[in-house]
Amino acid sequence: FSATLNQDLIVFFNKYLQKFVTVDLTEKQISKEEIEHVFIPTKNKDKNQLLYELLNIFQPYLALIFVNTREKVDEVAAYLGNCGLKPGILSGDLKPRERRQVLKRIKEGSYQYVVATDLAARGMDIVGVSHVINYELPADLEFYIHRTGRTGRMDFTGTAISFYDYEDDDYVKNLERRGLKCAYKALKDGALVPTKIRSAKRGLSEKEKALKEIQARIPLGKKVKPGYKKKRKQLIDKELRKMKRAYIDAQYRKQTNRKNKG
C-alpha cells in the first residue's frame, strides 16, 4: 500500500509486480481546498529577513519551514535563534534518539517553528501544522505536494507559503497546470498584500528562451530550397528534445544530491 504514487514507483510496480490495483481517491486534485497556496517573490532580498517578517505577520500555531540541505537547516535555525525565536530542527545530522526527542517536544507544543529537510521529516506524523513554508522550493513537484499536504488536515484550514524568484516561473506554471490555485503576494510595510502575477515582471520563459536561441543558430534565410523549412523545424524540435533531456538529467542529479544531504 502506498498513499501516493510518483513516477518512479509506477515504473517499479510495472516491472516487478504482475498484478496491482491503483485506487485514485484524489478526484484529480493535487491539494485540498482547505490549503491556501501563497507565493512570495524574493526579488534578490535576504530570505532570512523575509522569513522573520513573515513569521511575525502570521504568528503560526506551528510552522514547518522546509529547506533542501542540512547546512541550510543550521543556517536558518541559527538566524531565527539570533532573532530571539526558538526553532526546532529536523535534519539528517540528528541521531534517532534526538529525532524522537524533537518530535516529542513538537507534540508537547514546545516549538512554534521547526526547520526541516524532506528526508528528515519523512514518516513523521506531525499534528497541528498551521503553516508550511518553502524557504526553498523542492526540485520535484511531488515533494511540493508532500510538504504542503502536512497542513490543512482534520478539516482545519492551512497555509502553504513559498519563496520564489522569476527563474522559478516554469516550476510554478507546472503546478498551475496540474490544477493548483496559486495566490501571489508580497511583503509591504509589515503586511502581506496581493501582487501582480509572476510573469508581469519577467521576459520569456525558459522554454521560449531556449527556442529563440536554437532558432538563431539555425537561421531561416529569405530564399531557401524546397523542404528546408520542414527540415529546419525538425532540427529545432530535435535540439529542444536534447535540451529537455539534459534539463531532466540535471534536475534528477540535483534531487539525488539533495536527498543524500538531507
Short mmCIF file of C-alpha atoms in Angstrom, two decimals:
data_model
loop_
_atom_site.label_atom_id
_atom_site.label_comp_id
_atom_site.label_asym_id
_atom_site.label_seq_id
_atom_site.Cartn_x
_atom_site.Cartn_y
_atom_site.Cartn_z
CA PHE A 1 0.00 0.00 0.00
CA SER A 2 1.23 3.49 -0.85
CA ALA A 3 -0.69 6.68 -0.09
CA THR A 4 0.89 8.39 -3.09
CA LEU A 5 2.49 7.13 -6.27
CA ASN A 6 5.23 9.01 -8.07
CA GLN A 7 6.58 8.07 -11.49
CA ASP A 8 9.46 6.02 -10.04
CA LEU A 9 7.04 3.82 -8.06
CA ILE A 10 4.81 3.31 -11.09
CA VAL A 11 7.81 2.12 -13.14
CA PHE A 12 8.83 -0.19 -10.27
CA PHE A 13 5.35 -1.72 -9.99
CA ASN A 14 5.08 -2.26 -13.74
CA LYS A 15 8.45 -4.03 -13.76
CA TYR A 16 8.21 -6.25 -10.69
CA LEU A 17 4.51 -6.70 -9.90
CA GLN A 18 2.34 -8.62 -12.35
CA LYS A 19 -0.93 -7.60 -10.79
CA PHE A 20 -1.54 -4.49 -8.78
CA VAL A 21 -4.53 -2.21 -8.33
CA THR A 22 -4.40 1.57 -8.35
CA VAL A 23 -7.20 3.32 -6.47
CA ASP A 24 -7.41 7.04 -7.24
CA LEU A 25 -9.04 8.92 -4.37
CA THR A 26 -7.70 12.34 -5.27
CA GLU A 27 -10.57 13.42 -7.53
CA LYS A 28 -7.91 14.92 -9.81
CA GLN A 29 -6.90 17.45 -7.14
CA ILE A 30 -3.28 17.81 -6.11
CA SER A 31 -4.15 19.80 -3.00
CA LYS A 32 -7.03 20.06 -0.57
CA GLU A 33 -9.32 23.09 -0.74
CA GLU A 34 -8.52 23.85 2.89
CA ILE A 35 -4.96 24.85 1.95
CA GLU A 36 -4.14 28.30 0.60
CA HIS A 37 -1.03 28.34 -1.58
CA VAL A 38 0.81 31.67 -1.42
CA PHE A 39 3.88 32.53 -3.49
CA ILE A 40 6.09 35.42 -2.39
CA PRO A 41 8.75 36.88 -4.73
CA THR A 42 12.16 37.26 -3.11
CA LYS A 43 13.48 39.77 -5.68
CA ASN A 44 17.04 39.03 -4.51
CA LYS A 45 16.19 40.14 -0.98
CA ASP A 46 17.56 38.50 2.16
CA LYS A 47 15.36 35.42 2.55
CA ASN A 48 16.18 35.11 6.24
CA GLN A 49 14.85 38.61 6.87
CA LEU A 50 11.79 37.89 4.75
CA LEU A 51 11.15 34.73 6.74
CA TYR A 52 11.41 36.55 10.06
CA GLU A 53 8.99 39.26 8.89
CA LEU A 54 6.60 36.60 7.63
CA LEU A 55 6.58 34.73 10.94
CA ASN A 56 5.82 37.96 12.77
CA ILE A 57 2.87 38.62 10.48
CA PHE A 58 1.30 35.17 10.71
CA GLN A 59 2.20 34.17 14.27
CA PRO A 60 1.64 30.50 13.33
CA TYR A 61 0.48 27.86 15.75
CA LEU A 62 3.08 25.52 14.25
CA ALA A 63 5.13 26.30 11.14
CA LEU A 64 7.19 23.73 9.27
CA ILE A 65 9.96 25.56 7.39
CA PHE A 66 11.38 23.39 4.62
CA VAL A 67 14.86 23.78 3.15
CA ASN A 68 16.82 21.48 0.85
CA THR A 69 20.05 20.74 2.74
CA ARG A 70 21.26 20.05 6.26
CA GLU A 71 23.58 23.06 6.03
CA LYS A 72 20.63 25.34 5.27
CA VAL A 73 18.73 23.90 8.26
CA ASP A 74 21.53 25.02 10.56
CA GLU A 75 21.81 28.44 8.88
CA VAL A 76 18.10 29.27 9.05
CA ALA A 77 17.69 27.92 12.59
CA ALA A 78 20.70 29.94 13.77
CA TYR A 79 19.31 33.11 12.20
CA LEU A 80 15.91 32.65 13.84
CA GLY A 81 17.65 31.93 17.13
CA ASN A 82 19.58 35.19 16.86
CA CYS A 83 16.24 36.95 16.31
CA GLY A 84 15.00 35.66 19.65
CA LEU A 85 12.97 32.71 18.37
CA LYS A 86 13.47 29.11 19.46
CA PRO A 87 13.07 26.83 16.44
CA GLY A 88 13.32 23.07 16.46
CA ILE A 89 15.34 21.31 13.77
CA LEU A 90 14.86 18.09 11.83
CA SER A 91 17.87 17.21 9.73
CA GLY A 92 19.89 14.18 8.74
CA ASP A 93 22.50 15.09 11.36
CA LEU A 94 20.16 14.10 14.19
CA LYS A 95 20.51 10.71 15.81
CA PRO A 96 17.33 8.58 16.18
CA ARG A 97 17.09 9.44 19.86
CA GLU A 98 17.38 13.16 19.09
CA ARG A 99 14.72 12.90 16.38
CA ARG A 100 12.32 11.23 18.82
CA GLN A 101 13.02 13.95 21.36
CA VAL A 102 12.32 16.72 18.84
CA LEU A 103 9.08 15.03 17.78
CA LYS A 104 8.05 14.68 21.43
CA ARG A 105 8.67 18.38 22.04
CA ILE A 106 6.67 19.27 18.93
CA LYS A 107 3.72 17.22 20.19
CA GLU A 108 4.01 18.93 23.57
CA GLY A 109 3.79 22.34 21.90
CA SER A 110 7.31 23.39 22.86
CA TYR A 111 8.12 24.53 19.32
CA GLN A 112 6.27 27.11 17.28
CA TYR A 113 8.73 26.81 14.38
CA VAL A 114 10.54 23.75 13.02
CA VAL A 115 13.18 23.92 10.27
CA ALA A 116 13.39 20.64 8.35
CA THR A 117 14.55 18.79 5.26
CA ASP A 118 12.27 16.42 3.34
CA LEU A 119 14.30 13.35 4.27
CA ALA A 120 14.42 14.15 7.99
CA ALA A 121 10.67 14.83 8.19
CA ARG A 122 9.72 11.74 6.20
CA GLY A 123 7.45 9.34 8.05
CA MET A 124 6.82 11.75 10.92
CA ASP A 125 3.17 12.36 11.73
CA ILE A 126 3.21 15.95 12.94
CA VAL A 127 -0.21 17.16 14.09
CA GLY A 128 -1.35 20.78 14.25
CA VAL A 129 0.72 22.29 11.44
CA SER A 130 -0.91 25.63 10.62
CA HIS A 131 1.70 26.81 8.12
CA VAL A 132 4.16 25.17 5.74
CA ILE A 133 6.87 27.49 4.46
CA ASN A 134 9.02 26.55 1.49
CA TYR A 135 12.13 28.60 2.20
CA GLU A 136 13.50 26.75 -0.83
CA LEU A 137 11.31 25.08 -3.44
CA PRO A 138 12.00 21.36 -3.87
CA ALA A 139 13.21 20.28 -7.30
CA ASP A 140 10.49 17.63 -7.57
CA LEU A 141 6.86 18.78 -7.73
CA GLU A 142 5.83 15.67 -5.79
CA PHE A 143 7.88 16.90 -2.84
CA TYR A 144 6.00 20.21 -3.00
CA ILE A 145 2.73 18.30 -2.72
CA HIS A 146 4.02 16.18 0.17
CA ARG A 147 5.34 19.21 2.04
CA THR A 148 2.22 21.33 1.73
CA GLY A 149 -0.02 18.37 2.48
CA ARG A 150 1.19 18.46 6.08
CA THR A 151 -1.11 21.40 6.79
CA GLY A 152 -4.88 21.71 6.36
CA ARG A 153 -5.57 18.35 7.99
CA MET A 154 -8.53 17.14 10.04
CA ASP A 155 -10.86 19.74 8.47
CA PHE A 156 -8.63 22.63 9.62
CA THR A 157 -7.51 25.29 7.19
CA GLY A 158 -3.82 25.66 6.40
CA THR A 159 -1.46 27.99 4.59
CA ALA A 160 1.43 26.97 2.35
CA ILE A 161 3.90 29.77 1.62
CA SER A 162 6.72 29.54 -0.91
CA PHE A 163 9.55 31.93 -1.63
CA TYR A 164 10.26 32.09 -5.35
CA ASP A 165 12.23 34.04 -7.90
CA TYR A 166 11.39 34.63 -11.54
CA GLU A 167 13.66 31.77 -12.55
CA ASP A 168 11.09 29.53 -10.84
CA ASP A 169 8.36 30.67 -13.22
CA ASP A 170 8.18 27.37 -15.14
CA TYR A 171 8.06 25.47 -11.84
CA VAL A 172 5.02 27.44 -10.66
CA LYS A 173 3.39 27.19 -14.08
CA ASN A 174 3.67 23.40 -13.87
CA LEU A 175 1.88 23.45 -10.52
CA GLU A 176 -0.89 25.57 -12.01
CA ARG A 177 -1.21 23.23 -14.99
CA ARG A 178 -1.82 20.42 -12.52
CA GLY A 179 -4.70 22.37 -11.01
CA LEU A 180 -3.08 24.22 -8.12
CA LYS A 181 -4.64 27.58 -7.28
CA CYS A 182 -1.78 29.98 -6.56
CA ALA A 183 -2.03 33.36 -4.85
CA TYR A 184 0.78 35.86 -5.43
CA LYS A 185 1.55 38.22 -2.58
CA ALA A 186 4.38 40.43 -1.39
CA LEU A 187 5.58 41.78 1.94
CA LYS A 188 4.96 45.51 2.13
CA ASP A 189 5.03 47.75 5.20
CA GLY A 190 4.70 44.82 7.58
CA ALA A 191 1.76 43.24 5.76
CA LEU A 192 1.18 40.63 3.10
CA VAL A 193 -0.55 42.21 0.11
CA PRO A 194 -1.63 40.86 -3.30
CA THR A 195 0.83 41.49 -6.10
CA LYS A 196 0.91 41.12 -9.87
CA ILE A 197 1.31 37.60 -11.15
CA ARG A 198 4.87 36.44 -11.58
CA SER A 199 5.03 36.79 -15.39
CA ALA A 200 4.23 40.50 -15.39
CA LYS A 201 7.78 41.46 -14.47
CA ARG A 202 9.75 38.94 -16.42
CA GLY A 203 10.59 38.23 -20.01
CA LEU A 204 10.41 34.98 -21.89
CA SER A 205 10.02 31.62 -20.17
CA GLU A 206 12.99 29.27 -20.11
CA LYS A 207 11.48 27.23 -22.94
CA GLU A 208 10.87 30.35 -25.03
CA LYS A 209 14.44 31.50 -24.43
CA ALA A 210 15.76 28.10 -25.50
CA LEU A 211 13.62 28.13 -28.64
CA LYS A 212 14.83 31.61 -29.55
CA GLU A 213 18.44 30.57 -29.02
CA ILE A 214 18.08 27.48 -31.23
CA GLN A 215 16.28 29.44 -33.95
CA ALA A 216 19.18 31.90 -34.00
CA ARG A 217 21.62 29.00 -34.52
CA ILE A 218 19.53 27.60 -37.37
CA PRO A 219 18.65 30.74 -39.36
CA LEU A 220 15.92 30.98 -41.95
CA GLY A 221 17.07 32.91 -45.00
CA LYS A 222 14.92 34.89 -47.40
CA LYS A 223 15.39 32.33 -50.16
CA VAL A 224 15.53 28.67 -49.18
CA LYS A 225 15.44 25.37 -51.01
CA PRO A 226 12.21 23.35 -51.13
CA GLY A 227 11.75 21.30 -47.97
CA TYR A 228 14.24 23.38 -45.96
CA LYS A 229 11.59 24.88 -43.66
CA LYS A 230 10.35 21.41 -42.72
CA LYS A 231 13.91 20.19 -42.19
CA ARG A 232 14.69 23.28 -40.09
CA LYS A 233 11.65 22.64 -37.88
CA GLN A 234 12.76 19.03 -37.39
CA LEU A 235 16.24 20.20 -36.39
CA ILE A 236 14.78 22.72 -33.93
CA ASP A 237 12.49 20.07 -32.39
CA LYS A 238 15.46 17.71 -32.08
CA GLU A 239 17.54 20.37 -30.29
CA LEU A 240 14.65 21.15 -27.94
CA ARG A 241 14.31 17.46 -27.04
CA LYS A 242 18.05 17.28 -26.32
CA MET A 243 17.86 20.34 -24.08
CA LYS A 244 14.82 18.90 -22.30
CA ARG A 245 16.63 15.60 -21.64
CA ALA A 246 19.66 17.50 -20.34
CA TYR A 247 17.42 19.55 -18.05
CA ILE A 248 15.66 16.45 -16.68
CA ASP A 249 19.02 14.74 -16.07
CA ALA A 250 20.31 17.83 -14.25
CA GLN A 251 17.17 18.03 -12.07
CA TYR A 252 17.46 14.33 -11.24
CA ARG A 253 21.09 14.73 -10.19
CA LYS A 254 20.21 17.79 -8.14
CA GLN A 255 17.36 15.98 -6.37
CA THR A 256 19.61 12.96 -5.70
CA ASN A 257 22.27 15.20 -4.18
CA ARG A 258 19.67 16.92 -2.01
CA LYS A 259 18.34 13.57 -0.77
CA ASN A 260 21.87 12.47 0.12
CA LYS A 261 22.47 15.71 2.01
CA GLY A 262 19.08 15.55 3.80
#
